[in-house]
CSV table of C-alpha atoms in Angstrom, one decimal:
chain,number,residue,atom,x,y,z
A,1369,UNK,CA,0.3,27.4,-6.2
A,1370,UNK,CA,-2.7,25.1,-6.0
A,1371,UNK,CA,-2.5,22.5,-3.2
A,1372,UNK,CA,-4.7,20.2,-1.2
A,1373,UNK,CA,-4.2,19.6,2.5
A,1374,UNK,CA,-5.7,16.7,4.4
A,1375,UNK,CA,-5.3,17.7,8.0
A,1376,UNK,CA,-5.3,14.2,9.5
A,1377,UNK,CA,-3.0,11.5,8.3
A,1378,UNK,CA,-4.7,8.8,10.4
A,1379,UNK,CA,-8.2,8.7,11.9
A,1380,UNK,CA,-9.1,5.8,14.2
A,1381,UNK,CA,-12.8,5.4,15.1
A,1382,UNK,CA,-15.0,2.8,16.6
A,1383,UNK,CA,-17.7,1.0,14.5
A,1384,UNK,CA,-21.0,2.9,14.3
A,1385,UNK,CA,-19.4,6.1,15.4
A,1386,UNK,CA,-19.6,9.2,13.2
A,1387,UNK,CA,-16.5,10.4,11.3
A,1388,UNK,CA,-15.3,13.5,9.6
A,1389,UNK,CA,-12.2,13.6,7.3
A,1390,UNK,CA,-11.0,17.1,6.7
A,1391,UNK,CA,-9.8,18.7,3.5
A,1392,UNK,CA,-8.7,22.2,2.7
A,1393,UNK,CA,-7.5,23.5,-0.7
A,1394,UNK,CA,-5.9,26.6,-2.1
A,1395,UNK,CA,-6.2,27.7,-5.7
A,1396,UNK,CA,-6.2,31.0,-7.5
A,1397,UNK,CA,-9.1,29.9,-9.7
A,1398,UNK,CA,-12.4,28.1,-9.2
A,1399,UNK,CA,-12.2,24.3,-8.7
A,1400,UNK,CA,-14.1,21.1,-8.8
A,1401,UNK,CA,-13.8,18.9,-5.8
A,1402,UNK,CA,-13.6,15.1,-5.4
A,1403,UNK,CA,-13.2,12.5,-2.7
A,1404,UNK,CA,-11.7,9.1,-3.7
A,1405,UNK,CA,-11.3,5.9,-1.6
A,1406,UNK,CA,-8.5,3.4,-2.0
A,1407,UNK,CA,-8.8,0.0,-0.5
A,1408,UNK,CA,-5.6,-2.0,0.1
A,1409,UNK,CA,-3.9,-3.1,-3.1
A,1410,UNK,CA,-6.6,-1.5,-5.2
A,1411,UNK,CA,-6.9,1.7,-7.4
A,1412,UNK,CA,-9.0,4.7,-6.5
A,1413,UNK,CA,-12.8,4.7,-6.5
A,1414,UNK,CA,-14.8,7.9,-6.7
A,1415,UNK,CA,-16.9,8.5,-3.6
A,1416,UNK,CA,-18.5,11.8,-4.5
A,1417,UNK,CA,-17.8,15.1,-6.4
A,1418,UNK,CA,-18.8,18.7,-6.2
A,1419,UNK,CA,-19.2,20.4,-9.6
A,1420,UNK,CA,-21.9,23.1,-8.9
A,1421,UNK,CA,-25.2,23.7,-7.2
A,1422,UNK,CA,-26.0,22.5,-3.7
A,1423,UNK,CA,-22.9,22.6,-1.4
A,1424,UNK,CA,-24.0,19.4,0.3
A,1425,UNK,CA,-23.1,16.4,-1.9
A,1426,UNK,CA,-24.1,12.8,-1.2
A,1427,UNK,CA,-22.0,10.0,-2.5
A,1428,UNK,CA,-21.8,6.2,-2.3
A,1429,UNK,CA,-21.6,4.1,0.8
A,1430,UNK,CA,-23.4,6.7,2.9
A,1431,UNK,CA,-20.8,9.3,2.6
A,1432,UNK,CA,-21.4,13.0,2.2
A,1433,UNK,CA,-19.3,16.2,1.9
A,1434,UNK,CA,-20.0,19.9,2.2
A,1435,UNK,CA,-18.3,22.5,0.1
A,1436,UNK,CA,-17.5,25.7,2.0
A,1437,UNK,CA,-16.1,28.3,-0.4
A,1438,UNK,CA,-15.2,30.9,2.2
A,1439,UNK,CA,-13.3,28.3,4.2
A,1440,UNK,CA,-11.9,26.6,1.1
A,1441,UNK,CA,-12.9,23.3,2.6
A,1442,UNK,CA,-14.6,20.1,1.5
A,1443,UNK,CA,-14.9,17.9,4.5
A,1444,UNK,CA,-16.1,14.3,4.2
A,1445,UNK,CA,-18.6,12.9,6.7
A,1446,UNK,CA,-20.4,9.7,7.5
A,1447,UNK,CA,-22.8,9.4,10.4
A,1448,UNK,CA,-22.1,5.8,11.3
A,1449,UNK,CA,-19.0,3.9,10.0
A,1450,UNK,CA,-18.6,0.2,9.3
A,1451,UNK,CA,-15.5,-2.0,9.5
A,1452,UNK,CA,-15.6,-2.2,5.7
A,1453,UNK,CA,-15.0,1.6,5.6
A,1454,UNK,CA,-11.4,1.0,6.7
A,1455,UNK,CA,-9.4,2.4,3.8
A,1456,UNK,CA,-7.4,5.4,2.7
A,1457,UNK,CA,-9.3,8.5,1.6
A,1458,UNK,CA,-8.0,11.1,-0.8
A,1459,UNK,CA,-9.4,14.6,-1.4
A,1460,UNK,CA,-8.6,16.0,-4.9
A,1461,UNK,CA,-9.3,19.2,-6.9
A,1462,UNK,CA,-9.2,20.0,-10.6
A,1463,UNK,CA,-9.0,23.6,-11.7
A,1464,UNK,CA,-11.6,25.1,-14.1
A,1465,UNK,CA,-9.9,25.7,-17.4
A,1466,UNK,CA,-7.4,22.9,-16.9
A,1467,UNK,CA,-7.2,19.8,-18.9
A,1468,UNK,CA,-8.6,17.9,-15.9
A,1469,UNK,CA,-5.5,16.8,-14.0
A,1470,UNK,CA,-6.4,16.0,-10.4
A,1471,UNK,CA,-4.4,17.5,-7.6
A,1472,UNK,CA,-4.5,15.2,-4.6
A,1473,UNK,CA,-3.9,15.5,-0.9
A,1474,UNK,CA,-1.7,13.1,0.9
A,1475,UNK,CA,-4.5,11.0,2.1
A,1476,UNK,CA,-6.2,10.1,5.4
A,1477,UNK,CA,-6.1,6.5,6.7
A,1478,UNK,CA,-9.4,5.6,8.3
A,1479,UNK,CA,-9.3,2.7,10.7
A,1480,UNK,CA,-12.6,1.4,12.0
A,1481,UNK,CA,-12.3,-0.7,15.1
A,1482,UNK,CA,-15.0,-3.1,16.4
B,1000,UNK,CA,-18.6,-3.2,-19.0
B,1001,UNK,CA,-14.8,-3.8,-18.6
B,1002,UNK,CA,-13.0,-1.4,-16.2
B,1003,UNK,CA,-9.5,0.0,-16.5
B,1004,UNK,CA,-6.9,-2.7,-16.5
B,1005,UNK,CA,-3.1,-2.3,-16.0
B,1006,UNK,CA,-0.2,-4.7,-16.5
B,1007,UNK,CA,2.0,-5.9,-15.0
B,1008,UNK,CA,0.8,-5.9,-11.4
B,1009,UNK,CA,4.2,-5.8,-10.0
B,1010,UNK,CA,7.6,-5.1,-11.5
B,1011,UNK,CA,11.2,-5.0,-10.1
B,1012,UNK,CA,13.8,-3.1,-12.1
B,1013,UNK,CA,17.4,-2.0,-11.6
B,1014,UNK,CA,18.5,1.6,-11.5
B,1015,UNK,CA,19.4,2.8,-15.0
B,1016,UNK,CA,17.0,0.4,-16.8
B,1017,UNK,CA,14.0,1.2,-18.8
B,1018,UNK,CA,10.4,0.1,-18.1
B,1019,UNK,CA,7.1,0.1,-20.0
B,1020,UNK,CA,3.7,0.0,-18.2
B,1021,UNK,CA,0.5,-0.7,-19.9
B,1022,UNK,CA,-3.1,0.4,-19.5
B,1023,UNK,CA,-6.4,-0.5,-21.2
B,1024,UNK,CA,-9.1,2.1,-20.9
B,1025,UNK,CA,-12.6,1.5,-19.8
B,1026,UNK,CA,-14.8,0.8,-22.8
B,1027,UNK,CA,-15.7,3.9,-24.7
B,1028,UNK,CA,-13.2,6.2,-22.8
B,1029,UNK,CA,-10.8,8.1,-25.1
B,1030,UNK,CA,-8.8,10.0,-22.6
B,1031,UNK,CA,-6.1,8.4,-20.4
B,1032,UNK,CA,-4.2,10.0,-17.6
B,1033,UNK,CA,-1.2,8.6,-15.7
B,1034,UNK,CA,-0.4,9.3,-12.0
B,1035,UNK,CA,2.6,8.3,-9.8
B,1036,UNK,CA,1.8,7.5,-6.1
B,1037,UNK,CA,4.8,7.3,-3.9
B,1038,UNK,CA,4.5,5.5,-0.6
B,1039,UNK,CA,2.6,7.5,1.9
B,1040,UNK,CA,1.7,10.2,-0.7
B,1041,UNK,CA,-1.3,11.1,-2.8
B,1042,UNK,CA,-1.1,10.5,-6.6
B,1043,UNK,CA,0.8,13.0,-8.7
B,1044,UNK,CA,-0.2,13.8,-12.3
B,1045,UNK,CA,2.3,12.7,-14.9
B,1046,UNK,CA,0.5,13.4,-18.2
B,1047,UNK,CA,-2.7,12.9,-20.1
B,1048,UNK,CA,-3.4,11.6,-23.6
B,1049,UNK,CA,-6.4,12.4,-25.9
B,1050,UNK,CA,-6.7,11.1,-29.4
B,1051,UNK,CA,-3.1,9.8,-29.3
B,1052,UNK,CA,-1.7,13.2,-28.5
B,1053,UNK,CA,-0.3,14.4,-25.2
B,1054,UNK,CA,-2.9,16.8,-23.8
B,1055,UNK,CA,-1.2,18.0,-20.6
B,1056,UNK,CA,1.8,17.2,-18.5
B,1057,UNK,CA,2.8,17.5,-14.8
B,1058,UNK,CA,6.1,18.3,-13.3
B,1059,UNK,CA,8.0,15.2,-14.5
B,1060,UNK,CA,11.2,15.0,-16.5
B,1061,UNK,CA,11.3,14.0,-20.2
B,1062,UNK,CA,12.5,10.5,-19.4
B,1063,UNK,CA,8.8,9.9,-18.5
B,1064,UNK,CA,7.1,9.5,-21.9
B,1065,UNK,CA,3.9,7.9,-23.1
B,1066,UNK,CA,1.8,6.7,-26.0
B,1067,UNK,CA,-1.8,6.2,-26.7
B,1068,UNK,CA,-3.0,3.8,-29.4
B,1069,UNK,CA,-6.0,4.0,-31.7
B,1070,UNK,CA,-7.9,1.6,-29.4
B,1071,UNK,CA,-7.3,4.2,-26.6
B,1072,UNK,CA,-5.0,1.9,-24.7
B,1073,UNK,CA,-1.8,3.5,-23.4
B,1074,UNK,CA,1.8,3.0,-22.3
B,1075,UNK,CA,3.9,4.8,-19.8
B,1076,UNK,CA,7.7,4.5,-20.5
B,1077,UNK,CA,10.3,5.5,-18.0
B,1078,UNK,CA,14.0,5.6,-19.1
B,1079,UNK,CA,17.1,5.7,-16.9
B,1080,UNK,CA,15.2,4.5,-13.8
B,1081,UNK,CA,16.1,6.1,-10.5
B,1082,UNK,CA,15.5,4.8,-7.0
B,1083,UNK,CA,12.9,7.5,-6.4
B,1084,UNK,CA,10.8,6.2,-9.3
B,1085,UNK,CA,9.7,3.4,-7.0
B,1086,UNK,CA,6.0,3.9,-6.7
B,1087,UNK,CA,2.5,2.8,-7.6
B,1088,UNK,CA,1.7,3.9,-11.1
B,1089,UNK,CA,-2.0,4.5,-11.7
B,1090,UNK,CA,-3.8,4.9,-15.0
B,1091,UNK,CA,-7.2,6.6,-15.2
B,1092,UNK,CA,-9.6,6.9,-18.2
B,1093,UNK,CA,-12.4,9.3,-18.8
B,1094,UNK,CA,-14.9,10.2,-21.5
B,1095,UNK,CA,-14.5,12.9,-24.2
B,1096,UNK,CA,-11.5,15.2,-24.0
B,1097,UNK,CA,-11.2,14.9,-20.3
B,1098,UNK,CA,-11.7,18.3,-18.8
B,1099,UNK,CA,-11.8,19.3,-15.1
B,1100,UNK,CA,-15.3,18.1,-14.4
B,1101,UNK,CA,-14.8,14.7,-16.0
B,1102,UNK,CA,-15.0,11.6,-13.8
B,1103,UNK,CA,-11.7,9.6,-14.0
B,1104,UNK,CA,-11.9,5.9,-13.5
B,1105,UNK,CA,-8.8,4.4,-12.1
B,1106,UNK,CA,-7.1,1.0,-12.6
B,1107,UNK,CA,-5.6,-1.0,-9.9
B,1108,UNK,CA,-2.1,0.2,-10.6
B,1109,UNK,CA,1.4,-1.2,-11.3
B,1110,UNK,CA,3.8,-1.4,-8.3
B,1111,UNK,CA,7.3,-0.6,-9.6
B,1112,UNK,CA,10.3,-1.2,-7.4
B,1113,UNK,CA,13.7,0.1,-8.5
B,1114,UNK,CA,16.7,-1.4,-6.8
């Protein structure tokens, strides 16, 4: 069955340090990949998505992610984080041929400390 | 451009009661999806509506039902509420018939507490 695993439930990091949030997925068909961010008491906002083409995808707020088909991974990175990046981050996939329902991981809480 | 809006923001219900949650799509979006996000979990797909018809459903019982109106707004109805229905309910809209590559725009959610 299709699933998304976010390997870290919480990631504490100091301001201006680099960060990587890990995501692995399993699916029997090809997928599209997404990263969403959720700030406290808000809905989800799309950070970036991989549909096709270059495996390195750049998103908003300086985030980027790399699709690795052999590793079935889509890790999110930022070279230098800010306090304002403190939020929960969700990796999601949708399967090609589906009606577009997103399958989410359990989320990673990123805490940026001064 | 108006984003996705949901009402009410918070709701407290008693076990066994029924609840209706509402969603207004982003302007021009004709597909609406509903998700349930339990505490500490990622959102789970409930169902999707396109042109007023259910266009896909996740692993939720029939007491979860929905409607989409001609103006593309939508309702989520839950009957016979159970304690485990306590969650944040998210509505998302997208263009066209949805589809796996479509970007979904999420509302702020409705926090439902069942006591």
